[in-house]
Short mmCIF file of C-alpha atoms in Angstrom, two decimals:
data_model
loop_
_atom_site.label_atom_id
_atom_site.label_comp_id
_atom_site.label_asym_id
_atom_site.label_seq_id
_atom_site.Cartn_x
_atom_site.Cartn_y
_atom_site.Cartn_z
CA UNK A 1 16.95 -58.57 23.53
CA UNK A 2 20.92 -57.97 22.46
CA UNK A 3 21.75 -56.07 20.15
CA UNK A 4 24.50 -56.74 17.84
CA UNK A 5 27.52 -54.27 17.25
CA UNK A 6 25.83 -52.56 13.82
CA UNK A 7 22.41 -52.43 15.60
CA UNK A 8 24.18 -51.15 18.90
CA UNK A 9 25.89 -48.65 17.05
CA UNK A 10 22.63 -47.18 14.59
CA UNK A 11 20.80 -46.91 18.23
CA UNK A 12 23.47 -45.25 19.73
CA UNK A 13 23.34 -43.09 16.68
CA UNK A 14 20.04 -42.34 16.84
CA UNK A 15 20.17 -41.55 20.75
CA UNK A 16 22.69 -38.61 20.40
CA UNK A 17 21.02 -37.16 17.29
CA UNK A 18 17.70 -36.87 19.26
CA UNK A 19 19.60 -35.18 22.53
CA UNK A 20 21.30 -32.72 19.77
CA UNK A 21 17.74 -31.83 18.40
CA UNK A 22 16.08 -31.47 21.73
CA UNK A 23 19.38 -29.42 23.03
CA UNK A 24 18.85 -27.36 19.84
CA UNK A 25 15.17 -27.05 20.51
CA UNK A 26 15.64 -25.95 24.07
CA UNK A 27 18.22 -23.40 23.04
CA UNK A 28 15.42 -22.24 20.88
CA UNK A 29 13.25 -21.24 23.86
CA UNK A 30 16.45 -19.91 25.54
CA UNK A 31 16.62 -17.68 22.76
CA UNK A 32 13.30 -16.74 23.08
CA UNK A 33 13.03 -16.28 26.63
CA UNK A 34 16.11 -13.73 26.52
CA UNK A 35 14.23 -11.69 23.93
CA UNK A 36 14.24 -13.22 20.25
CA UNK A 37 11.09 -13.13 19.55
CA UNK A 38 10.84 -15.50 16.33
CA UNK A 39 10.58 -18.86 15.06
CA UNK A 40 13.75 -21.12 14.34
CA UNK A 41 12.16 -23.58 12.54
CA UNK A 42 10.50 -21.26 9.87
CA UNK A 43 13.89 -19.48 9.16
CA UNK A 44 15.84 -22.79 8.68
CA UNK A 45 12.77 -23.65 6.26
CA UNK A 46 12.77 -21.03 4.50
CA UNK A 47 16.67 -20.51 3.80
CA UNK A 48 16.64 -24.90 2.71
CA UNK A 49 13.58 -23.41 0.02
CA UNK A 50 15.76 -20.65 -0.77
CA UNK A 51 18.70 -23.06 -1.72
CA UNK A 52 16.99 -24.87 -4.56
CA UNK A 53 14.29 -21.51 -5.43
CA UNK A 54 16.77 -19.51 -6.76
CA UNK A 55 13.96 -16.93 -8.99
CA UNK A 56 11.75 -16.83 -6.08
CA UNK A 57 14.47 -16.10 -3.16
CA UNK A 58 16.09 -13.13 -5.18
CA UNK A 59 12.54 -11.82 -5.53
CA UNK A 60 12.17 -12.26 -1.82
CA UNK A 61 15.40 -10.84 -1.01
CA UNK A 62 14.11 -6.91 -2.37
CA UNK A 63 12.18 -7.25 0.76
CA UNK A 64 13.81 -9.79 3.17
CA UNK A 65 17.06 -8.43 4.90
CA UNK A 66 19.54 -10.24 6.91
CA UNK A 67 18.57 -8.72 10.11
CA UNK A 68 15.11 -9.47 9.82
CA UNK A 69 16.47 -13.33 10.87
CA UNK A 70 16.02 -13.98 14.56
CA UNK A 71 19.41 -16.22 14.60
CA UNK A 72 22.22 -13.99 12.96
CA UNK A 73 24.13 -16.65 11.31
CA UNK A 74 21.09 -17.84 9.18
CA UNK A 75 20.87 -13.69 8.42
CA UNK A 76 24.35 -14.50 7.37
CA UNK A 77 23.37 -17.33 4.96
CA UNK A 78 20.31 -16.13 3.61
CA UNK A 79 22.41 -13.23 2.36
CA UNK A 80 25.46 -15.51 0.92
CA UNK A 81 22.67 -17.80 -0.62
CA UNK A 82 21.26 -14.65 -2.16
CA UNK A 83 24.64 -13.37 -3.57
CA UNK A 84 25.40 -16.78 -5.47
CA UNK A 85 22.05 -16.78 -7.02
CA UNK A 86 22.64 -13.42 -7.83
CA UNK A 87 25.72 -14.55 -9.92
CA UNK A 88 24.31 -17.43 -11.39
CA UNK A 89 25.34 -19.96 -9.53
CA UNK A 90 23.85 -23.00 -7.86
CA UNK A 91 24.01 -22.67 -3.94
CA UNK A 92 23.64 -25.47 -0.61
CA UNK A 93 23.07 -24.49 2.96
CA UNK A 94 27.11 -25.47 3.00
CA UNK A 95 27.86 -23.04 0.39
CA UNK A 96 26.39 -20.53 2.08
CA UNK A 97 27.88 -20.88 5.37
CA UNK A 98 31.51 -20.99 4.05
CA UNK A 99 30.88 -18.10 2.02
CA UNK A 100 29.73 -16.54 4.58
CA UNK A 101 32.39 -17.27 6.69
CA UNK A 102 30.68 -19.39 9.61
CA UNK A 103 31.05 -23.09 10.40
CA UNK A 104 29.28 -25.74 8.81
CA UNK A 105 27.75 -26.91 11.96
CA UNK A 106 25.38 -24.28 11.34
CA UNK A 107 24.58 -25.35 8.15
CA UNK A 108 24.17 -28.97 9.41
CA UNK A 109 21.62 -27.22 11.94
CA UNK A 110 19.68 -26.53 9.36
CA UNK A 111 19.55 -29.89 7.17
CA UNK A 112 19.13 -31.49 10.09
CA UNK A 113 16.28 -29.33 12.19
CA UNK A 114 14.50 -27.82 9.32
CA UNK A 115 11.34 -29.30 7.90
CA UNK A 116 10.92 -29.62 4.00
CA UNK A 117 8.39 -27.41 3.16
CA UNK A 118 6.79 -27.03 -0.65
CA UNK A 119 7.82 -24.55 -2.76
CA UNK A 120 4.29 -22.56 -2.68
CA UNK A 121 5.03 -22.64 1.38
CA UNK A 122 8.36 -19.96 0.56
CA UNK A 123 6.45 -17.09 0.08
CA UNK A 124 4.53 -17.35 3.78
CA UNK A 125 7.24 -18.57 5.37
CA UNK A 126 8.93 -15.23 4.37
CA UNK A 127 6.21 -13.18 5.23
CA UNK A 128 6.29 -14.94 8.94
CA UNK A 129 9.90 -14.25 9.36
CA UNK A 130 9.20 -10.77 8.69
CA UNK A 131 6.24 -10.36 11.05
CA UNK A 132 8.64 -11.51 13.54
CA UNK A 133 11.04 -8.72 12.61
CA UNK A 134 8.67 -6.41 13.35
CA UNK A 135 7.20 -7.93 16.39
CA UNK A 136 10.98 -7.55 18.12
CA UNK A 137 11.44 -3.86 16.63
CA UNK A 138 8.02 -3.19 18.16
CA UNK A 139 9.01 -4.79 21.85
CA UNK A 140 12.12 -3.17 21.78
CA UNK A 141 10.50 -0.17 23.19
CA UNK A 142 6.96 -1.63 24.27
CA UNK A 143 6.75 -4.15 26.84
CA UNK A 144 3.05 -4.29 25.74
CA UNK A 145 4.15 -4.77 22.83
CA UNK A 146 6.70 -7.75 24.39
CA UNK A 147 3.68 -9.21 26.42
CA UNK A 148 1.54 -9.97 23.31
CA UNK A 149 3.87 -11.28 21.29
CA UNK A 150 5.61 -13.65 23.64
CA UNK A 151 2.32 -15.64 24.43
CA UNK A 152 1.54 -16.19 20.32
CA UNK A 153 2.71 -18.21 18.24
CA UNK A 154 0.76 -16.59 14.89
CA UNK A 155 3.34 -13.44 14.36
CA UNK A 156 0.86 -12.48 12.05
CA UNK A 157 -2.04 -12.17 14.54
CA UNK A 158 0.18 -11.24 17.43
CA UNK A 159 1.29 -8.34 15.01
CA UNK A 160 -2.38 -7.24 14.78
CA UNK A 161 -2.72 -7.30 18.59
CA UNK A 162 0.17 -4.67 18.68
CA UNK A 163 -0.77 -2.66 15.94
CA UNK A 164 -4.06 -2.11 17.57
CA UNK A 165 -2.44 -1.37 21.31
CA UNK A 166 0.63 0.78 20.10
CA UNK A 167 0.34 4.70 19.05
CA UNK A 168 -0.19 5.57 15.99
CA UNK A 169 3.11 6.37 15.16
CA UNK A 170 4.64 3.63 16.70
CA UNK A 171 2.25 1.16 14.62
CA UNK A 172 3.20 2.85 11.58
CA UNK A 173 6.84 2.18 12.49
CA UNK A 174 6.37 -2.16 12.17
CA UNK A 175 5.16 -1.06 8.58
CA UNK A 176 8.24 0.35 7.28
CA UNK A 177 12.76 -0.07 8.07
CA UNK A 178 14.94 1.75 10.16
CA UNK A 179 14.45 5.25 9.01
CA UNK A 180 17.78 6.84 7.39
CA UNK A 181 18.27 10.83 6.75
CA UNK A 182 19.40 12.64 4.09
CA UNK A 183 21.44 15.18 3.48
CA UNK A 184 21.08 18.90 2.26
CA UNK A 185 23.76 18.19 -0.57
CA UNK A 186 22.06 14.72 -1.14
CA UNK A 187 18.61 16.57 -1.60
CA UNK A 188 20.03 19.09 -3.74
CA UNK A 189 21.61 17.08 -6.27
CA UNK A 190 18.96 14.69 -6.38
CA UNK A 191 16.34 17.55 -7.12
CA UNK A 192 19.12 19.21 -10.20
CA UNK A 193 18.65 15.63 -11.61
CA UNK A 194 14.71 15.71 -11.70
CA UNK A 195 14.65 19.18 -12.86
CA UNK A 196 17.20 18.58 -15.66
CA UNK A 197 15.33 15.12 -16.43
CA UNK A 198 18.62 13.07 -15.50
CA UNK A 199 17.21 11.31 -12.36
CA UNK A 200 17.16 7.30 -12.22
CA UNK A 201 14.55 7.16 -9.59
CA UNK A 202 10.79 6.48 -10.75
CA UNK A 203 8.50 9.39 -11.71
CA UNK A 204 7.30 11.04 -8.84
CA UNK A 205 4.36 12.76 -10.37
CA UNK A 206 1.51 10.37 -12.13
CA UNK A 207 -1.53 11.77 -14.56
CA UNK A 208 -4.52 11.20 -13.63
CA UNK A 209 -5.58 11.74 -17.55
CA UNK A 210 -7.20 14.81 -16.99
CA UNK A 211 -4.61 17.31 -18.96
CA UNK A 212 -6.19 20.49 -17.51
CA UNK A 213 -6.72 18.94 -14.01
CA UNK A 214 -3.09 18.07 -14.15
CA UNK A 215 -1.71 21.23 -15.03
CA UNK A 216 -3.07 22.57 -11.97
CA UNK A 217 -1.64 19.86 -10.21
CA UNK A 218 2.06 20.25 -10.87
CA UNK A 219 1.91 17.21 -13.71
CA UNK A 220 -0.27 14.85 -11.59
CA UNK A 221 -0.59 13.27 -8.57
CA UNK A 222 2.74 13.18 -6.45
CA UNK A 223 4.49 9.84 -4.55
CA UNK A 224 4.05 10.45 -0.69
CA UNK A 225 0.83 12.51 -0.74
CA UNK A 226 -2.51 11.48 0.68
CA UNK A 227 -5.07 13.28 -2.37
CA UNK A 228 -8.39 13.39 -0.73
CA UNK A 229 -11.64 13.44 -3.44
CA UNK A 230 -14.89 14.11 -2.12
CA UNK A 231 -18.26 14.86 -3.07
CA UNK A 232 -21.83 14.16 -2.39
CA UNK A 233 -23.07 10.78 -3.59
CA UNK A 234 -23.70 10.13 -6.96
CA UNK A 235 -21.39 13.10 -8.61
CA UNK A 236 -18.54 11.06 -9.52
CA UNK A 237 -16.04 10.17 -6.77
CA UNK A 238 -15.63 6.88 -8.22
CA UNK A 239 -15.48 7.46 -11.23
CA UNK A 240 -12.82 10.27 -10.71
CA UNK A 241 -11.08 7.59 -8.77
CA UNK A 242 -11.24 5.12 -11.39
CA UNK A 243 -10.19 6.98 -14.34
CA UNK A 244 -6.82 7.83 -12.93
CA UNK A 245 -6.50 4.43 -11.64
CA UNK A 246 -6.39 3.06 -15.10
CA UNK A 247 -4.46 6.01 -16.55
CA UNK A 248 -1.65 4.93 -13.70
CA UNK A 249 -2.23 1.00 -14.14
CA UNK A 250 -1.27 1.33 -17.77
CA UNK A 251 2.41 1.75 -16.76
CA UNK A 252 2.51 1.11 -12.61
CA UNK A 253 0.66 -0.99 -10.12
CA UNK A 254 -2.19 0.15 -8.55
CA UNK A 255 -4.17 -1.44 -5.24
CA UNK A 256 -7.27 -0.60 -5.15
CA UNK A 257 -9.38 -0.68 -1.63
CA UNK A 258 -13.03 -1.37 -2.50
CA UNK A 259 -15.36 -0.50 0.40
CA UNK A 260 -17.99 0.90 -1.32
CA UNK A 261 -19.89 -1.26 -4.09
CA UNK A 262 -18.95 -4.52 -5.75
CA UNK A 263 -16.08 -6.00 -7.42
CA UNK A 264 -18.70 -7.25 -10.43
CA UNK A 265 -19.67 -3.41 -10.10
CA UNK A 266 -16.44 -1.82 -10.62
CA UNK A 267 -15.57 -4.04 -13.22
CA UNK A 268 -18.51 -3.03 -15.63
CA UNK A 269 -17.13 0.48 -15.08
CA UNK A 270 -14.21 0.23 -15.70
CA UNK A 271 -14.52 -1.71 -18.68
CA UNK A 272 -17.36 0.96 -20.24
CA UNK A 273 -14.39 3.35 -19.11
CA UNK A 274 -11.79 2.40 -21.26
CA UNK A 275 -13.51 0.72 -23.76
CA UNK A 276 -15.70 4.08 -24.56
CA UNK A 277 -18.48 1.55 -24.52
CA UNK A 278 -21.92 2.50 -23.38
CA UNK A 279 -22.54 1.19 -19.87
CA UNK A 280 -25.91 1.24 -20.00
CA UNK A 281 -25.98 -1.03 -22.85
CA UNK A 282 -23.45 -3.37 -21.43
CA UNK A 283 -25.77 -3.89 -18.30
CA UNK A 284 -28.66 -4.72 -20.35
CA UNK A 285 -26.51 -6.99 -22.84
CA UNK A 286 -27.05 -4.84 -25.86
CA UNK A 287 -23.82 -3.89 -26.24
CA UNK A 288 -21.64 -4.84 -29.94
CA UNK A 289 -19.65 -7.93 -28.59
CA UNK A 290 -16.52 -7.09 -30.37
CA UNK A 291 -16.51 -3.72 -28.87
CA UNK A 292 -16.89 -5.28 -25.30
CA UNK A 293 -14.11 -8.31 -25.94
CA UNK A 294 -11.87 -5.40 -27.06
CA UNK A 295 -12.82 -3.26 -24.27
CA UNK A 296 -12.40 -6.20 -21.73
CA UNK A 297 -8.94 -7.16 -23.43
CA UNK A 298 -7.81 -3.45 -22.38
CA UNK A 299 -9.07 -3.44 -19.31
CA UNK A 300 -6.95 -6.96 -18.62
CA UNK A 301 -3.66 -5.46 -19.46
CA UNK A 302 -4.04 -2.90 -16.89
CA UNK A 303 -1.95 -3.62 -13.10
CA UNK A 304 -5.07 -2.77 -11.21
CA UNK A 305 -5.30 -5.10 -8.33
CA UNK A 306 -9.22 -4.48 -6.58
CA UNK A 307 -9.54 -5.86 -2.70
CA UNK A 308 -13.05 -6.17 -1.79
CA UNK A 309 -12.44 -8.51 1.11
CA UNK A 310 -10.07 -6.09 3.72
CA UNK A 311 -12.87 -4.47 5.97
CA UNK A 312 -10.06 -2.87 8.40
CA UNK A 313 -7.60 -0.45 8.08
CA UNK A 314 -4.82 -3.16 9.30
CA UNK A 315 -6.20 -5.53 6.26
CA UNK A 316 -5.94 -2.60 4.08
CA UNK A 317 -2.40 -1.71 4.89
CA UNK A 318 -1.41 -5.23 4.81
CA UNK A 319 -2.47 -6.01 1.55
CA UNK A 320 -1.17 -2.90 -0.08
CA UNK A 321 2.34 -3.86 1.52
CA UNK A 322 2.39 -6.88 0.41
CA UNK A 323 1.64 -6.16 -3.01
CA UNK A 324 4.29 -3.13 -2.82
CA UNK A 325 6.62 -5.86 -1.69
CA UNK A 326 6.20 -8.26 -5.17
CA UNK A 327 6.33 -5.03 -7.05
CA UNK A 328 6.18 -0.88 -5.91
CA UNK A 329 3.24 0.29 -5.77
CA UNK A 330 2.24 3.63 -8.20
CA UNK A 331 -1.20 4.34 -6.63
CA UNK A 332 -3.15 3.24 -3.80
CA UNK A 333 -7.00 4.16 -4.39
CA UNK A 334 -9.05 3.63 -0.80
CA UNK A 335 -12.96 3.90 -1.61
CA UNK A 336 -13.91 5.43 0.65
CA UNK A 337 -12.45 6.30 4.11
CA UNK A 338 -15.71 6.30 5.84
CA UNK A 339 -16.92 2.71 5.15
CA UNK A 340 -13.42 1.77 6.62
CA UNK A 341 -13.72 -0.24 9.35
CA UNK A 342 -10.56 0.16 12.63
CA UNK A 343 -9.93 -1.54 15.72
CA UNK A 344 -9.37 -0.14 18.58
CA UNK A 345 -12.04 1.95 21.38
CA UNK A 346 -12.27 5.32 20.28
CA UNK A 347 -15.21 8.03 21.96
CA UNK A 348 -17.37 8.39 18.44
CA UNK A 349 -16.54 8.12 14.61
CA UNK A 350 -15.34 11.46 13.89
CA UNK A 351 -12.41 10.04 16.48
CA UNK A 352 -12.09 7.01 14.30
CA UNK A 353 -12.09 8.65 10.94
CA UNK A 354 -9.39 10.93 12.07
CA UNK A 355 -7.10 7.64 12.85
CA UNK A 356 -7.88 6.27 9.36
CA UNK A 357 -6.86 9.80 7.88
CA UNK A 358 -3.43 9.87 9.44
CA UNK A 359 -2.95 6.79 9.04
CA UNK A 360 -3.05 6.65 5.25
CA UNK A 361 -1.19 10.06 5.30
CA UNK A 362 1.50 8.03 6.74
CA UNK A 363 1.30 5.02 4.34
CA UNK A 364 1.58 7.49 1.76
CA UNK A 365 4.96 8.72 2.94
CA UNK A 366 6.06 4.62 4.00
CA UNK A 367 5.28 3.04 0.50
CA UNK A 368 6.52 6.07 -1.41
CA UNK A 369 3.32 6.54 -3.39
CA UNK A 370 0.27 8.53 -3.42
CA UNK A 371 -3.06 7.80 -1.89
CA UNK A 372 -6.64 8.86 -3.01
CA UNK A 373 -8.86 8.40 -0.82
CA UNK A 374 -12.18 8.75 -1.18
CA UNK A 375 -14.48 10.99 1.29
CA UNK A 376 -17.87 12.06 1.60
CA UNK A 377 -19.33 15.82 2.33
CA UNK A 378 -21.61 15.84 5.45
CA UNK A 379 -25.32 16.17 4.89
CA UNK A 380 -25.79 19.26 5.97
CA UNK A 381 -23.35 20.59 3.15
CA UNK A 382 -26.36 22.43 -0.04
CA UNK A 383 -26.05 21.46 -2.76
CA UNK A 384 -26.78 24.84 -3.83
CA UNK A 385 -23.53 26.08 -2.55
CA UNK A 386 -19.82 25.59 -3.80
CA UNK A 387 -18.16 23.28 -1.34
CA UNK A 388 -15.64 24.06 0.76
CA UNK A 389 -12.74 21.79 2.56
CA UNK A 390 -14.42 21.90 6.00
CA UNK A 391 -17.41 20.29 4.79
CA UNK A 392 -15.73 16.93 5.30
CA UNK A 393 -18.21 14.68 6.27
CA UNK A 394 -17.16 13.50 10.50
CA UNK A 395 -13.46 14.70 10.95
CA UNK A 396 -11.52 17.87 10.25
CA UNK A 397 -8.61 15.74 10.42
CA UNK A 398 -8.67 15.02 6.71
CA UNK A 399 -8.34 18.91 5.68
CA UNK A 400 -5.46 18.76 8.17
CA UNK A 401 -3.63 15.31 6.75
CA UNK A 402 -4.42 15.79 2.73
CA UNK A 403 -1.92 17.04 0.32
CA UNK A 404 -4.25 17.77 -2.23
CA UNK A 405 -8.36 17.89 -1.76
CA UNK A 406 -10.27 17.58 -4.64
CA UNK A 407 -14.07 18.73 -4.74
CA UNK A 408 -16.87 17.45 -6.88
CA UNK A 409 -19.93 19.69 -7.44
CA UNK A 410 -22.40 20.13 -9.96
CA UNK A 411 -22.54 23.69 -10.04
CA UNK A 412 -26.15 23.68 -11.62
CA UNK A 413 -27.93 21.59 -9.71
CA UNK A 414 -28.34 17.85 -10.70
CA UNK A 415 -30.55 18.78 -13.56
CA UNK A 416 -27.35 19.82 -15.35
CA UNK A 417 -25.62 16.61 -13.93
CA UNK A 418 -23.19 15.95 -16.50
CA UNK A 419 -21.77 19.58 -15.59
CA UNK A 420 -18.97 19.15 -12.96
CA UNK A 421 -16.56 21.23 -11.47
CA UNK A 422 -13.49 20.00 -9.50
CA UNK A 423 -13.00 22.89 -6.99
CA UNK A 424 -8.82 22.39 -6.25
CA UNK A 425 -9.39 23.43 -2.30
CA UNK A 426 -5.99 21.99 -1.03
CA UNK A 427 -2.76 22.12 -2.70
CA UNK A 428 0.53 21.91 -1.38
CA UNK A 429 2.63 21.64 -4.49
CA UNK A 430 0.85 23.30 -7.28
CA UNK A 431 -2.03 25.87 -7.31
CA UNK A 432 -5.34 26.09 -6.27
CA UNK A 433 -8.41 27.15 -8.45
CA UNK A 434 -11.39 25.23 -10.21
CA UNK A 435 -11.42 22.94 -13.25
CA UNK A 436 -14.68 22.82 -15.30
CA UNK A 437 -15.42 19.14 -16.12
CA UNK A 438 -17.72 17.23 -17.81
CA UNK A 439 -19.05 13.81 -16.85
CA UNK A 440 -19.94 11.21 -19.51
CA UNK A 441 -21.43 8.77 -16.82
CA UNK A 442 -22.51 6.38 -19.29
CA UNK A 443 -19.01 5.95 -19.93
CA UNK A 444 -17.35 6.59 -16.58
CA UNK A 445 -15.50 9.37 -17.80
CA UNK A 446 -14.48 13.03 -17.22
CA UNK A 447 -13.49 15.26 -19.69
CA UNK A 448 -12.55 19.27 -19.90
CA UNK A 449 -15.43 21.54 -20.29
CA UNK A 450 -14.74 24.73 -22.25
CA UNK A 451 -16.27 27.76 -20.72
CA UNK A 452 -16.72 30.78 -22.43
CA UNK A 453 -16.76 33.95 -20.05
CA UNK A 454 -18.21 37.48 -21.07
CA UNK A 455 -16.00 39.87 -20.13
CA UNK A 456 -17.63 43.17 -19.36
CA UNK A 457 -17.72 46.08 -22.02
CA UNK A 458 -14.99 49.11 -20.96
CA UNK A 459 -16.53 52.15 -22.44
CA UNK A 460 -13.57 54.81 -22.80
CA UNK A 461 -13.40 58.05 -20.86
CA UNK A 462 -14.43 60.98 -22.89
CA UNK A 463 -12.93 64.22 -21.47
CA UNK A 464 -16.01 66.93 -20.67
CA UNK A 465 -15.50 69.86 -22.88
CA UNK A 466 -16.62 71.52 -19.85
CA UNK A 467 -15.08 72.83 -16.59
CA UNK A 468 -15.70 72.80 -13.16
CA UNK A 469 -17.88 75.86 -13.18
CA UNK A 470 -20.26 74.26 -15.84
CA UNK A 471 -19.92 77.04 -18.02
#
């Protein structure tokens, strides 16, 4: 069959627009092959999505950077589309190549190879292009690192494969950007500004609503520390936990790691918590409605996000990064390290436990926030006897990692249950002592104990009328 001159032509058309794409596609695997670890076709997605989302890509581009793109001209665009968003101005893959000074072929690239995606795709596709950004930072250095990730094609998968065959350290590194110093004078004039009140940057130091518990703390709990509370079961880890959870989610964002009990479970309590309402009575349904809708509408308003589905200390990290990313994180609350699951062989638990202690010690430091995590005492620690840090139930690497270690103990026995004291055994930034606590458990709630102590009677020297002799 002939075809006339307009058919001839459309074919013809056609022809070298699918050699282009497959010479594009090809160059793709080039790229690959020579060490661009990535995936074209989810960049020039997600910088088309970025054209038309303007809201969504400026909330992307806090954690997004131009050299997280494989290709560096679509690093170049994603930051020009970026910038006219960022004045108010409607943007087009064309836009952003001439502002950012590259030839439109390259926007044409993307039109043409990209595949529409829907708007609730952006958000993944993001996340993708920044597993691959890690990937390459990680195989940079590791050719284990390079052999895993070439064979995927799930970065996100491929990224847990590396996390679990690099060092610790060098895991830590795909979690966080090149690292940048600072200087002496930076330091100094940065620390005049927080002592004088001046600074612009965030608090550093967050109440856990315990005034007397933060006195001896320096004002709180600090951004970058790991703060370790343990106890025997049943004395009020959780709850401990909890109540400066709340007292941070009424003005930051807290994740919360739940490894312990349910999300139903922590819910009740922390609704009895800052409610006041009994939570005995709101178990059994007794409780006055109106005082549990208010409760509930309190506990709503707090930014407590709970994550009862990450069993592994990769899912853990994961989800508190990428809820750091939407917004910075105040507190990260992991309950408790020892029902923390991590891959990877290691010779018995105490090993294992030690991994999940530096690791959060680290994610402290990389999401600039602190980290309570929850421990047990081990079982041959009495009850009888004031705890002490080396009691740490299965690693000494905790006492070794933790800023701060906070001990639970009823100092009574549990007949006097609701008696408490919070033994400060670890403090690197404040001092070190004990607080005397009461627990309201019905309530979930700790409050300052007053102690009075009996100082002992000084009788006064009386001078003997007599000497030495006796006479």
């Amino acid at each position: 069959m002939e075809l006339n001159e307009a058919q001839q032509a459309h074919y013809d058309r056609l022809v070298a627009e699918q050699k282009w794409k497959d010479d594009e596609r090809k160059s793709d695997h080039r790229l690959k092959r020579k060490g661009g670890l990535g995936n074209v076709d989810v960049e020039r997605s997600l910088l088309m999505l970025a054209c038309t989302e303007s809201e969504q890509a400026l909330s992307m581009g806090k954690w997004i950077q131009a050299d997280d793109f494989v290709v560096p001209h679509h690093g170049q665009m994603w930051t020009a589309i970026l910038g006219r968003h960022a004045d108010g101005k409607h943007s087009t893959l064309l836009d952003a190549a001439i502002a950012a000074n590259i030839s439109a072929d390259s926007a044409l690239k993307v039109m043409r190879l990209g595949h529409n995606r829907s708007p609730h795709m952006m958000q993944e596709l993001g996340e993708q292009v920044i597993a691959w950004s890690k990937l390459r930072r990680a195989a940079q250095s590791n050719n284990a690192a390079w052999q895993i990730a070439s064979k995927s094609e799930n970065p996100h998968d491929a990224l847990r494969e590396v996390q679990a065959a690099l060092p610790n350290r060098e895991a830590l590194e795909l979690t966080t950007r090149t690292k940048r110093t600072h200087s002496a004078q930076e330091l100094a004039a940065n620390a005049i500004a927080r002592y004088t009140g001046t600074s612009t940057d965030t608090a550093r130091v967050h109440a856990t609503g315990l005034p007397v518990l933060d006195e001896m703390l320096g004002g709180g709990v600090r951004d970058g520390h790991m703060v370790v509370v343990a106890a025997r079961p049943g004395v009020g880890k959780t709850a401990l936990a909890l109540q400066t959870a709340c007292n941070v989610a009424r003005t930051g964002r807290v994740y919360y790691a739940l490894r312990e009990s349910t999300v139903a479970d922590l819910t009740d309590r922390g609704i009895a918590h800052v409610g006041r309402v009994s939570l005995g009575q709101l178990m059994a349904r007794t409780a006055n409605m109106y005082d549990v809708e208010v409760a509930a509408e309190a506990w709503a308003k707090l930014d407590l996000h709970i994550d009862d589905r990450s069993e592994t200390l990769s899912e853990i990290m994961e989800q508190a990064m990428a809820h750091h990313r939407e917004k910075p994180l105040s507190l990260m609350v992991v309950d408790y390290i020892q029902r923390v699951k991590v891959q990877g062989k290691f010779d018995n638990r105490e090993q294992a436990v030690s991994h999940i202690s530096r690791e959060l010690a680290d994610v402290a430091k990389v999401l600039g926030c602190p980290v309570l995590a929850l421990s047990q005492f081990n079982n041959r620690t009495e009850e009888t006897l004031a705890p002490r840090t080396s009691d740490l139930r299965e690693s000494g690497a905790i006492e070794q990692d933790a800023s701060v270690i906070l001990m639970l103990w009823h100092p009574e026995g549990k007949l006097a249950s609701n008696k408490v004291d919070c033994i400060i055994g670890k403090n690197r930034t404040g001092r070190m002592g004990k607080v005397a606590l009461t627990f309201a458990g019905d309530q979930q709630r700790f409050e300052p104990r007053t102690e009075f102590v009996v100082q002992p009677v000084r009788t006064p020297k009386v001078r003997s009328t007599f000497n030495k002799s006796g006479d």
